[in-house]
Coordinates of C-alpha atoms and ligand atoms in Angstrom, one line a residue:
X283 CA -3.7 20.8 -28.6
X284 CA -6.7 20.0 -26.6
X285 CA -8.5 23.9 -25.5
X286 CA -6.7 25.4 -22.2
X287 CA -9.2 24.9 -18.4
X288 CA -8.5 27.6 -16.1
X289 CA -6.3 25.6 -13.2
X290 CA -2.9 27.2 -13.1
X291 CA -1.9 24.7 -10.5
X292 CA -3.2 20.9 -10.9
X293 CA -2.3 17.9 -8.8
X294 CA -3.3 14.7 -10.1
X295 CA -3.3 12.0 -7.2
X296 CA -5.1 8.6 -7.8
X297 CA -6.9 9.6 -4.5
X298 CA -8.6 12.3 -3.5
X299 CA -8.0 13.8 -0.3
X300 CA -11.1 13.3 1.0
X301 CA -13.8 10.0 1.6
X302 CA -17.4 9.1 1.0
X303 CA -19.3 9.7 3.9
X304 CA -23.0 9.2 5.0
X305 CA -24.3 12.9 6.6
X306 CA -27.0 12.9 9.5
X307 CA -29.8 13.0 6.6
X308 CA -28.9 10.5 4.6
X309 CA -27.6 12.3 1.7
X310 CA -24.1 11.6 0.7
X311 CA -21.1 13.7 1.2
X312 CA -17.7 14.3 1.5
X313 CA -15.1 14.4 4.6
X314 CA -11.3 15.5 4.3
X315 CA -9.1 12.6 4.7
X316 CA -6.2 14.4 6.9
X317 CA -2.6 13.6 5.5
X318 CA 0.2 15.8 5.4
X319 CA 0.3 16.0 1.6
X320 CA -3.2 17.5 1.9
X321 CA -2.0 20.0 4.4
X322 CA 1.2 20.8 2.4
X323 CA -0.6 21.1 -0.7
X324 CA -3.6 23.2 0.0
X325 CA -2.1 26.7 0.1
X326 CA -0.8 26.5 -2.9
X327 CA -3.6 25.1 -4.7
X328 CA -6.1 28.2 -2.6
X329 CA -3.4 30.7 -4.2
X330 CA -2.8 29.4 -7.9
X331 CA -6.8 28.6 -8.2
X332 CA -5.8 25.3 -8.3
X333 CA -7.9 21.4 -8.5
X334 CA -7.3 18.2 -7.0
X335 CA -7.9 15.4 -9.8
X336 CA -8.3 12.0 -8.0
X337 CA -10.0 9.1 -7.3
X338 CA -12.8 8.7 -4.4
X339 CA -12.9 5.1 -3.7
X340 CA -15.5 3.2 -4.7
X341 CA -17.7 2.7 -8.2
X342 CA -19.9 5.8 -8.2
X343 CA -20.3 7.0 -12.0
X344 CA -21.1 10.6 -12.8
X345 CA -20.0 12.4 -10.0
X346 CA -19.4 16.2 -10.3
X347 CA -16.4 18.3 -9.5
X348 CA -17.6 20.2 -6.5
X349 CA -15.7 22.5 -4.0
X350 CA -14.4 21.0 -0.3
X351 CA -13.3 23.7 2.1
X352 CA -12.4 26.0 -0.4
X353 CA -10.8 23.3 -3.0
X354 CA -11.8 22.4 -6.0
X355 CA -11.9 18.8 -6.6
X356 CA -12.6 16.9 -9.8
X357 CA -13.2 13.4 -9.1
X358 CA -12.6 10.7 -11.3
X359 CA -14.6 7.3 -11.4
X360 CA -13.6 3.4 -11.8
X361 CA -15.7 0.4 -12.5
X362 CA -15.3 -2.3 -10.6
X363 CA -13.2 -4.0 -13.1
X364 CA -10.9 -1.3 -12.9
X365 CA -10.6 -1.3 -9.0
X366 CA -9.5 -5.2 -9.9
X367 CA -7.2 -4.7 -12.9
X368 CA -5.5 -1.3 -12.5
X369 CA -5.9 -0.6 -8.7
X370 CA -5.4 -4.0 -6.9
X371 CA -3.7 -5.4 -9.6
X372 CA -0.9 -3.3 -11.7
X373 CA -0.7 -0.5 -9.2
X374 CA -0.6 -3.4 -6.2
X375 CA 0.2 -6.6 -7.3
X376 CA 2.7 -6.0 -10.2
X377 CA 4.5 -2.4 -9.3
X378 CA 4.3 -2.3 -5.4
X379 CA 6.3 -5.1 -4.6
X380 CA 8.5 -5.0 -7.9
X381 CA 9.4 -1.4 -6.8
X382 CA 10.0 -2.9 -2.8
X383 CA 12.9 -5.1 -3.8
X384 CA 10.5 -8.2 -5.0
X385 CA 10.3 -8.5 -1.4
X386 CA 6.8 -10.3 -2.6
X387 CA 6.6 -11.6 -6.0
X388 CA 5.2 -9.4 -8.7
X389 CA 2.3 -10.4 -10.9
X390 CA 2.5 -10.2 -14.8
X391 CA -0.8 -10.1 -16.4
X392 CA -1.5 -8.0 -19.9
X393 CA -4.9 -7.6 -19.2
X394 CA -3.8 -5.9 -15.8
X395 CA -1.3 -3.6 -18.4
X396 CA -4.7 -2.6 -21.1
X397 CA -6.7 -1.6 -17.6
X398 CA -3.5 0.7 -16.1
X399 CA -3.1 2.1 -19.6
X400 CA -7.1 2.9 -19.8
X401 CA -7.2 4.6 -16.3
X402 CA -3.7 6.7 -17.2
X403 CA -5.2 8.0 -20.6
X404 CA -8.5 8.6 -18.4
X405 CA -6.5 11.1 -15.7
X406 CA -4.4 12.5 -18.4
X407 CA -7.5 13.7 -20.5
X408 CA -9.0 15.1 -17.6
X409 CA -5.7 17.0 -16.6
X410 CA -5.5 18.4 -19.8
X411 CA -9.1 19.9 -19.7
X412 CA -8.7 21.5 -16.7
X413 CA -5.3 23.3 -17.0
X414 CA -4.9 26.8 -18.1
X415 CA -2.6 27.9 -20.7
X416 CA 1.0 27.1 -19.6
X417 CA -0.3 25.7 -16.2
X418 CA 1.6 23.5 -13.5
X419 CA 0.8 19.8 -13.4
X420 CA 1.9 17.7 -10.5
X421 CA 1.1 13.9 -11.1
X422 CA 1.5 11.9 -8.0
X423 CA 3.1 8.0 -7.4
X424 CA 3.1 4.9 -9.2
X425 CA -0.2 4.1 -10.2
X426 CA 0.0 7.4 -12.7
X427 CA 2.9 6.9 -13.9
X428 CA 2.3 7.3 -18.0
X429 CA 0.4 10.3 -17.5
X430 CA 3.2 13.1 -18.1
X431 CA 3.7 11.6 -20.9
X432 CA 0.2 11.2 -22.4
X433 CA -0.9 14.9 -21.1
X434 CA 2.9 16.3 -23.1
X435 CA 1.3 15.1 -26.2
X436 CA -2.1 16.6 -25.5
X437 CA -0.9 19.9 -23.9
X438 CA 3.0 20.7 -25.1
X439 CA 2.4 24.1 -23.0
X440 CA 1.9 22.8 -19.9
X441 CA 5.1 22.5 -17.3
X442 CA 4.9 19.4 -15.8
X443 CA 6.4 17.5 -12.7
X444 CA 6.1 13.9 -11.3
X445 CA 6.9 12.8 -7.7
X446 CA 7.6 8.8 -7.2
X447 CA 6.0 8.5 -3.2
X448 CA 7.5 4.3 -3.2
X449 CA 11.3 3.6 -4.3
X450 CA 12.5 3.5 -7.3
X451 CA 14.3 0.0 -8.3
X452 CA 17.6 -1.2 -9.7
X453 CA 18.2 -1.8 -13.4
X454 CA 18.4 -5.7 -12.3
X455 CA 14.6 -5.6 -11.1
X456 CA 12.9 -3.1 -13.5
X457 CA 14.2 -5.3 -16.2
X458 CA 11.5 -7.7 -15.1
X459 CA 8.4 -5.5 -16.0
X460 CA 7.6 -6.6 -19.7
X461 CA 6.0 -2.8 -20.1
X462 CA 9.6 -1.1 -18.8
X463 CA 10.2 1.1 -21.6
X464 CA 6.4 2.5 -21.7
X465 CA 7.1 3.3 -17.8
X466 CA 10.3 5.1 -18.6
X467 CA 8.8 6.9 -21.8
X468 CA 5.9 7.6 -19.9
X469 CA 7.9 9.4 -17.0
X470 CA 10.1 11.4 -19.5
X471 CA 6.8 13.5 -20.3
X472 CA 7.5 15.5 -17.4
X473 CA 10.2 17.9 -16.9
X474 CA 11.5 17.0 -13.5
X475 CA 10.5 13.9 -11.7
X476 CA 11.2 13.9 -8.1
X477 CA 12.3 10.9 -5.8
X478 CA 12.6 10.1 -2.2
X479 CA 16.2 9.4 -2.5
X480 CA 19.3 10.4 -4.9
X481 CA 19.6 6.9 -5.3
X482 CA 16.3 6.3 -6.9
X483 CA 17.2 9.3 -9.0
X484 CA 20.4 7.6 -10.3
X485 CA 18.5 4.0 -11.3
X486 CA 16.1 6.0 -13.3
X487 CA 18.8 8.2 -15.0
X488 CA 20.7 4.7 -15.7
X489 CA 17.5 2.9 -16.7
X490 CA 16.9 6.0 -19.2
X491 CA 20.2 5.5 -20.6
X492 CA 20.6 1.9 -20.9
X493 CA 16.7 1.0 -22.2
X494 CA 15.5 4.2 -23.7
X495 CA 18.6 5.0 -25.4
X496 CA 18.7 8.6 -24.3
X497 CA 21.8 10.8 -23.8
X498 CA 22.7 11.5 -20.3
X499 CA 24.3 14.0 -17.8
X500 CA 24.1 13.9 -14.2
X501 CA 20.6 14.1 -13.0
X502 CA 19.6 15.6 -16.9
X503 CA 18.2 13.9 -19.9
X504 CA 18.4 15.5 -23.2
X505 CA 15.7 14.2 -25.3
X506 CA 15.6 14.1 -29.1
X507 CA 13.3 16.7 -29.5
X508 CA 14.8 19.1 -27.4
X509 CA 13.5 18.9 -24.1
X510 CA 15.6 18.2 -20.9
X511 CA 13.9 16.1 -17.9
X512 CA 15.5 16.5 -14.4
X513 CA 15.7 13.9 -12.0
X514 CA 16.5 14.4 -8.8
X515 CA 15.5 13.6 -4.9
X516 CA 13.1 15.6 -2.9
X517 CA 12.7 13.7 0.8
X518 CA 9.1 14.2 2.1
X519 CA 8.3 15.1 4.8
X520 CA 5.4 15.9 7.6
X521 CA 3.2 19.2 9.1
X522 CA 5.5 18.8 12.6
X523 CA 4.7 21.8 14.3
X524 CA 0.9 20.4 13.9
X525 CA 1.6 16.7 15.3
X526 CA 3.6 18.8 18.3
X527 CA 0.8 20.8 18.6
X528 CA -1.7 18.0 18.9
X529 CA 0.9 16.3 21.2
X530 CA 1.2 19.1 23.8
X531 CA -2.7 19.6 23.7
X532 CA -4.0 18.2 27.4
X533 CA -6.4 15.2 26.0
X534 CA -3.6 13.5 23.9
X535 CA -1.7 13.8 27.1
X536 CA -4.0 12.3 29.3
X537 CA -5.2 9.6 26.5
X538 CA -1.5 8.9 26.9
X539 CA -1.6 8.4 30.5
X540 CA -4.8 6.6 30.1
X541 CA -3.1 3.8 27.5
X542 CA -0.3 3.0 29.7
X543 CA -2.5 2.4 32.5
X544 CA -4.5 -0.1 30.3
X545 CA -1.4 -2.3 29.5
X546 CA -0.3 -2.3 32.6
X547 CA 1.7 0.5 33.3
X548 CA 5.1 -1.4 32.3
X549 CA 8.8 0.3 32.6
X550 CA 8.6 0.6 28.7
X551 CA 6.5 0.3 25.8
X552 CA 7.3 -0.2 22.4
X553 CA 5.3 0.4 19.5
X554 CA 4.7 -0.6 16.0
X555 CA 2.6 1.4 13.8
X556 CA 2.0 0.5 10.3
X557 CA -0.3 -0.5 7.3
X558 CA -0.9 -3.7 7.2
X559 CA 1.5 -4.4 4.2
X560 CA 4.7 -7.2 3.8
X561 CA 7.1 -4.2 3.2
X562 CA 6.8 -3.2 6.8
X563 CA 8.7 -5.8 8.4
X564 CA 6.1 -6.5 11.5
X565 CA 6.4 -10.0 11.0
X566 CA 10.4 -10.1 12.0
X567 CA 9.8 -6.8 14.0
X568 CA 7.4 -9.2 16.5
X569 CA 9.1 -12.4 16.5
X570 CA 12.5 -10.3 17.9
X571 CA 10.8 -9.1 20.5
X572 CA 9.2 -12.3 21.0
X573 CA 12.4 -14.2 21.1
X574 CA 13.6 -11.0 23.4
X575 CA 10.8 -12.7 26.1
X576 CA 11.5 -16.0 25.8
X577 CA 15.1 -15.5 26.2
X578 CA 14.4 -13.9 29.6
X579 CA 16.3 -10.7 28.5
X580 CA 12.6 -8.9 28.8
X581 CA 9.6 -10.0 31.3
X582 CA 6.1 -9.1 30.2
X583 CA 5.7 -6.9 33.5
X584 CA 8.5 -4.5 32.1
X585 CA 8.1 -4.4 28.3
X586 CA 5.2 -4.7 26.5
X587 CA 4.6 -4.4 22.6
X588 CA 1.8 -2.4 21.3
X589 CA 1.3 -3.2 17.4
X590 CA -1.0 -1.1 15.5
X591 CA -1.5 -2.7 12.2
X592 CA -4.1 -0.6 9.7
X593 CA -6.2 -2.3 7.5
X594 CA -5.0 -2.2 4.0
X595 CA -5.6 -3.3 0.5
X596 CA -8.4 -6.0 2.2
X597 CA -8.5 -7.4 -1.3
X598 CA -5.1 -8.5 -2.5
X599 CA -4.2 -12.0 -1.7
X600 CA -0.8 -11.2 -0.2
X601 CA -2.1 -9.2 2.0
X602 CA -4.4 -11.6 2.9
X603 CA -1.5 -14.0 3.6
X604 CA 0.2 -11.5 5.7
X605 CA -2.4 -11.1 8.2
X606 CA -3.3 -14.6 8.8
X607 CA 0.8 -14.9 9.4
X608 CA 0.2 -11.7 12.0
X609 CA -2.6 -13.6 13.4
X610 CA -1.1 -16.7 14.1
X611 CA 2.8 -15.3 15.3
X612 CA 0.7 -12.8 17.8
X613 CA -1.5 -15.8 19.0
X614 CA 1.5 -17.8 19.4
X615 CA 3.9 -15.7 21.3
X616 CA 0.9 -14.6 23.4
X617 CA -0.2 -18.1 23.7
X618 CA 3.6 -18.7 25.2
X619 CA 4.8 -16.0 26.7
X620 CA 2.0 -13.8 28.0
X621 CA 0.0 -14.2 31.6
X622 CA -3.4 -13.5 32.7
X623 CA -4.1 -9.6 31.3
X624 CA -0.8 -9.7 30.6
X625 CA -0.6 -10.8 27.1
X626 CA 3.2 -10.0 25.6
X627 CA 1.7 -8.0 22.6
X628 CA -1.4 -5.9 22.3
X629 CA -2.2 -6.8 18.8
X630 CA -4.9 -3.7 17.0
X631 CA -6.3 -4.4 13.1
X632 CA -7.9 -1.2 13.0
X633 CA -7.1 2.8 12.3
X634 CA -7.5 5.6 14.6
X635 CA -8.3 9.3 13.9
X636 CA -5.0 11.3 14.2
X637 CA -5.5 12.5 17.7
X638 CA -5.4 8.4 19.1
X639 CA -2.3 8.0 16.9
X640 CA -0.6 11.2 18.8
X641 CA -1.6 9.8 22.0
X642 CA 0.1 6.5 21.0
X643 CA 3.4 8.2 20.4
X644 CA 3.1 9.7 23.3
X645 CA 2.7 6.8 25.2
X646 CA 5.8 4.7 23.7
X647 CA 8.8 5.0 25.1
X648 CA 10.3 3.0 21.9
X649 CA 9.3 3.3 18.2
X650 CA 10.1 0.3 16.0
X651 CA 10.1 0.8 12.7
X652 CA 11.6 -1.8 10.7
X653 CA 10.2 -2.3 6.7
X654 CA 11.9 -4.5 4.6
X655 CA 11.8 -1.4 2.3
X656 CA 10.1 1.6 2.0
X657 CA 10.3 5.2 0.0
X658 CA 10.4 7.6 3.6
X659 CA 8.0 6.3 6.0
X660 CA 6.4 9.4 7.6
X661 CA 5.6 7.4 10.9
X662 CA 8.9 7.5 12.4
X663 CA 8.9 11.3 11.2
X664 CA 5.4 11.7 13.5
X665 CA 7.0 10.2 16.4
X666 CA 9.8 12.3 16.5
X667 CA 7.5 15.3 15.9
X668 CA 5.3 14.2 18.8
X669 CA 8.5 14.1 21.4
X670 CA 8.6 17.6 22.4
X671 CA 10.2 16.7 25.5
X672 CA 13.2 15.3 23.9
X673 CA 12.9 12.0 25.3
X674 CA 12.0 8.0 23.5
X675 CA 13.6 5.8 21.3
X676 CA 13.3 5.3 17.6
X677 CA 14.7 2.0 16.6
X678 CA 14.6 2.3 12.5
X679 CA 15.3 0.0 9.4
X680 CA 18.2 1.0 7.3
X681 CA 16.0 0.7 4.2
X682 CA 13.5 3.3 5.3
X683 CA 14.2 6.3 3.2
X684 CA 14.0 7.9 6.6
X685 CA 16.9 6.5 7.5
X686 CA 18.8 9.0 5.6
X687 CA 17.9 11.9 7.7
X688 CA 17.0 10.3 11.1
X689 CA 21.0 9.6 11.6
X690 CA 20.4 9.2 15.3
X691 CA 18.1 6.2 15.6
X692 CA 19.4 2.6 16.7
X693 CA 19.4 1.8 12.8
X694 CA 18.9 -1.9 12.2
X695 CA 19.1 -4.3 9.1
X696 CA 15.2 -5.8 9.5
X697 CA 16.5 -9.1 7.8
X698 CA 18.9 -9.4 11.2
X699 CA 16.9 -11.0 13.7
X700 CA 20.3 -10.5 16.1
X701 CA 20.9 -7.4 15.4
X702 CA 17.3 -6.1 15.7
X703 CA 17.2 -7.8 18.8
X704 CA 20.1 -6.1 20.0
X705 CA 19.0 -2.7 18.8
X706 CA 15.8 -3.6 20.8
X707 CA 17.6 -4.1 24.4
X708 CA 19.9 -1.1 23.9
X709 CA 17.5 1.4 23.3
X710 CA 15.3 -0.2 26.0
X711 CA 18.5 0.0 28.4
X712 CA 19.7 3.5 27.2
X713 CA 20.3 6.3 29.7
X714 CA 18.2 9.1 29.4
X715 CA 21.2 11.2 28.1
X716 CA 21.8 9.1 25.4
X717 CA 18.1 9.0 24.4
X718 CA 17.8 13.2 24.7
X719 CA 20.5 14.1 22.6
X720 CA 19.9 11.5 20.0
X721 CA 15.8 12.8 20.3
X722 CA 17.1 16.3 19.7
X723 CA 19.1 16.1 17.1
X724 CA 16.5 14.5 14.9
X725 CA 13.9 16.9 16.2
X726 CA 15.6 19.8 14.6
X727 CA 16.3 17.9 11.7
X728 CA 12.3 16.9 10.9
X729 CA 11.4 20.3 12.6
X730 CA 13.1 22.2 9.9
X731 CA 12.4 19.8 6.8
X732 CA 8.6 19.8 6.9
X733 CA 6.3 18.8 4.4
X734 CA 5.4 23.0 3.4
X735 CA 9.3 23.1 2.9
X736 CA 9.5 19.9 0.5
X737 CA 6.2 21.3 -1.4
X738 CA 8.1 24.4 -1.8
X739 CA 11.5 22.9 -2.8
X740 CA 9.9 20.7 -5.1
X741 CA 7.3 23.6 -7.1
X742 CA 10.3 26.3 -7.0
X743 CA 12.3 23.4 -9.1
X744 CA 9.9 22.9 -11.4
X745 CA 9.3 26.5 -11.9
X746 CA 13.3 26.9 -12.6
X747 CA 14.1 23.9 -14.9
X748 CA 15.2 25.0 -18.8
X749 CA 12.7 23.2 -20.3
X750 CA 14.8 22.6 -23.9
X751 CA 18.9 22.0 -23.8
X752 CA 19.3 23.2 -27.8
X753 CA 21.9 20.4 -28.2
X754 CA 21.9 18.1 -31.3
X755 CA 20.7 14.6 -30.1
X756 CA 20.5 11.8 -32.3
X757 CA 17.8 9.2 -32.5
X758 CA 17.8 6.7 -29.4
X759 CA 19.7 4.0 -29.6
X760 CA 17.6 1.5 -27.9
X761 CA 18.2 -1.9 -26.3
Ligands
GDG1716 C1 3.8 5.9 1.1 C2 5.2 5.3 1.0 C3 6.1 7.3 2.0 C4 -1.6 5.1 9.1 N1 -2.6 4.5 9.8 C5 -3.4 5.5 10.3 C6 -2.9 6.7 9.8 N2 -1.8 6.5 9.1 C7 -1.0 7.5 8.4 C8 0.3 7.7 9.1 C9 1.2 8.3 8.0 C10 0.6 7.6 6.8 O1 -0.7 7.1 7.1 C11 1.5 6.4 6.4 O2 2.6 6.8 5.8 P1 4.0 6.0 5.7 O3 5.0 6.9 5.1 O4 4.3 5.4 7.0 O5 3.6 4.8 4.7 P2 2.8 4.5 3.3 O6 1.3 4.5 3.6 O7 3.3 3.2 2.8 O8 3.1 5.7 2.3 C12 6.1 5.8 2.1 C13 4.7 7.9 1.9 O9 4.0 7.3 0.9 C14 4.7 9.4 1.7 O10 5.5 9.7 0.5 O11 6.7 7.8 3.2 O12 7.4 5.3 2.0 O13 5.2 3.8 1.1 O14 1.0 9.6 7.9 O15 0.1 8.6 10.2 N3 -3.5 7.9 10.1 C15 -4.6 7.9 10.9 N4 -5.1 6.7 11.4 C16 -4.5 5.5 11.1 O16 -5.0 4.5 11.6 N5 -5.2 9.0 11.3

């Protein structure tokens, strides 16, 4: 057993929480990258003495763990091979569209598989020098996903959970993934490993049983030596009393004002907010509206589509595919349908701090938010939060783990251009009855389920689950 740290709480994240950043003399240093899991995350780690293991961005070698704010963070470093292999390509390339439904086709490479092996063992060392004797470890998403496993062999004291951020496939697509059993060993290191949904739960209970051989009940796993993992679903969430806070504050009000005076002040906008990824769905999400135009069922005077599209992962060529497709549908549509400073779509590639995105949900009368796939997304939770006068529109895709809990959105199927399109006019047409009661109910509903409460309900698990079941399990049987 590698010698105890003193951390009684550690999350391990493949970021950090906070960027790189020039000061005003030059030297370098460090500013807070605002997120919710940050702000969820960051009382608990002030009262358990706890550290923040993660990445930084970038190649820097030899950096320090140093203190931000009153956190202790203990970066970890990446060559630039490893930003290729592990980050861009087996985190991005081969498990972020595998785990999206294949809704872009997965990369195999073994090379790719060495370099996300290296980087897990990497984490997991670092984890188990920090931890105190029979600490917490909280290992976050799918690019860490053998590390429960690797820091159980190292540390056997330590309590450990895992949360999966993306969705968790079928049997019929993990199959693919030459490395699945390592995934699924690799995962049963910890002792409760949290999902977005109960169904993501259930494929990795039926994965365990079917490929690792392992005996199952429910949401438990008994393991041959004597341990029990739990799997079950913890929906995240945001901070919402802060995004209704920074809504209600006077500048994000009048920024509000100020964008719908600079498209035009139409009857309605609608907006699209996203990272610039194929699982969003912008692609379809545009051409309906498009089509909406061209139909005459919209005129650009009355609606106008405000797309906010957040640079992202610059250096995968999918994603390099995606935005020249963005480019060109935007181009086009405008190229058809718009008029002099009137374009159809105001197109942004770019991200804004926090205070522009409240002032953007403020501004929209109608949030469109249509992946193809996705674990939760937490944007259609901000615009809710952001409504505090009970009124606009959320127009949602069924496949959003959001969907779940936001019952009262125009829910849509993003691979029905028809039905989307529908969805589209009828919350645009809704009376503003119809619009306040569905706003309320899922007010109360992300209100009440905030990020501090899914922290909380995820720890107080951990902290609960029987670590051994003292049944006689025999060997796997594996297939
Ligand atoms: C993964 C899962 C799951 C975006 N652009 C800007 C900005 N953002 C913030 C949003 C939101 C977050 O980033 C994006 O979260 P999403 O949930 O929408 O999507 P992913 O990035 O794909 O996140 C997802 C999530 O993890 C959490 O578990 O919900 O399913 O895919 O908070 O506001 N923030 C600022 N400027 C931007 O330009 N300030």
């Amino acid at each position: 057993m590698a010698s105890p740290g003193s951390a009684d709480l550690v999350i391990v994240a493949n970021r950090l929480p906070v960027d790189r950043v020039e000061e005003p003399d030059g030297a370098p240093g460090w500013r807070r990258s605002p997120g919710g899991l940050v702000s969820a995350l960051e009382p608990v780690l002030r009262a358990n003495d706890g550290v923040w293991i993660g990445w930084p961005g970038g190649t820097e070698q030899d950096l320090e763990p140093f203190q931000d704010d009153g956190m202790s963070l203990v970066p970890m470093t990446m060559t630039a091979a490893e930003i290729e292999e592990f980050y861009e390509g087996f985190s991005n390339a081969t498990l972020w569209p595998l785990y999206h439904d294949v809704v872009a086709k997965p990369e195999f490479h073994r090379e790719w598989w060495d370099a996300y092996v290296t980087v897990n063992r990497r984490f997991a060392d670092k984890a188990a020098e920090v931890a105190a004797e029979n600490a917490t470890v909280w290992v976050h998403d799918y690019q860490l996903q053998l590390v429960p496993a690797m820091l159980r062999e190292l540390r056997p004291d330590l309590r450990i959970g895992f949360y999966l951020h993306i969705p968790f496939p079928p049997a019929e697509l993990f199959q693919q993934l030459p490395w699945r059993r390592q995934l699924l060993e690799g995962l049963l290191g910890a002792d409760l490993v949290g999902f977005q949904l109960n169904g993501a739960a259930q494929n990795f209970i039926r994965l365990v049983r079917q490929r690792v051989g392992h005996k199952t009940h429910r949401d438990l796993v008994y393991l041959p030596d004597g341990r029990t993992v739990r799997a079950a679903a913890f929906p995240i969430s945001i901070d919402a009393a802060s995004y209704e806070t920074l809504a209600r504050s006077e500048e994000v009000g009048q920024r509000a004002k100020e964008i719908r005076e600079a498209v035009g002040n139409p009857r309605k906008i609608f907006l699209g907010v996203d990272r610039l990824d194929y699982t969003k769905g912008i692609y379809a999400r545009l051409r309906a509206f498009g089509e909406l135009i061209a139909d005459g069922e919209f005129d650009v005077s009355d609606a106008v589509f405000v797309q906010v599209a957040t640079p992202s992962r610059e250096q995968v060529e999918q994603y390099r595919i995606l935005r020249d497709d963005i480019d060109r549908l935007v181009g086009r549509i405008n190229g058809d349908l718009g008029r002099i400073g009137q374009p159809a779509i105001h197109y942004l590639h770019s991200s804004y701090p926090r205070e522009e995105m409240a002032a953007f949900f403020r501004a929209a009368d109608i949030m469109v938010v249509t992946p193809l796939r996705d674990g939760m997304n937490l944007i259609a939770k901000e615009y809710v939060a952001c409504r505090y006068e009970d009124d606009g529109a959320l127009v949602l895709s069924e496949f959003a783990g959001a969907a779940d809990e936001l019952r009262q959105a125009w829910l849509i199927n993003p691979y029905d251009i028809n039905g989307m399109k529908l969805a589209l006019r009828e919350a645009y047409a809704a009376d503003e009855r119809e619009v306040t009661k569905r706003m309320k109910a899922m007010r109360k509903t992300v209100l009440q389920h905030d990020v501090s409460a899914w922290a909380e309900s995820f720890l107080g698990e951990l902290a609960s689950v029987r670590p051994s079941h003292g049944k006689t399990v025999r060997p796997a049987k594996r297939s």
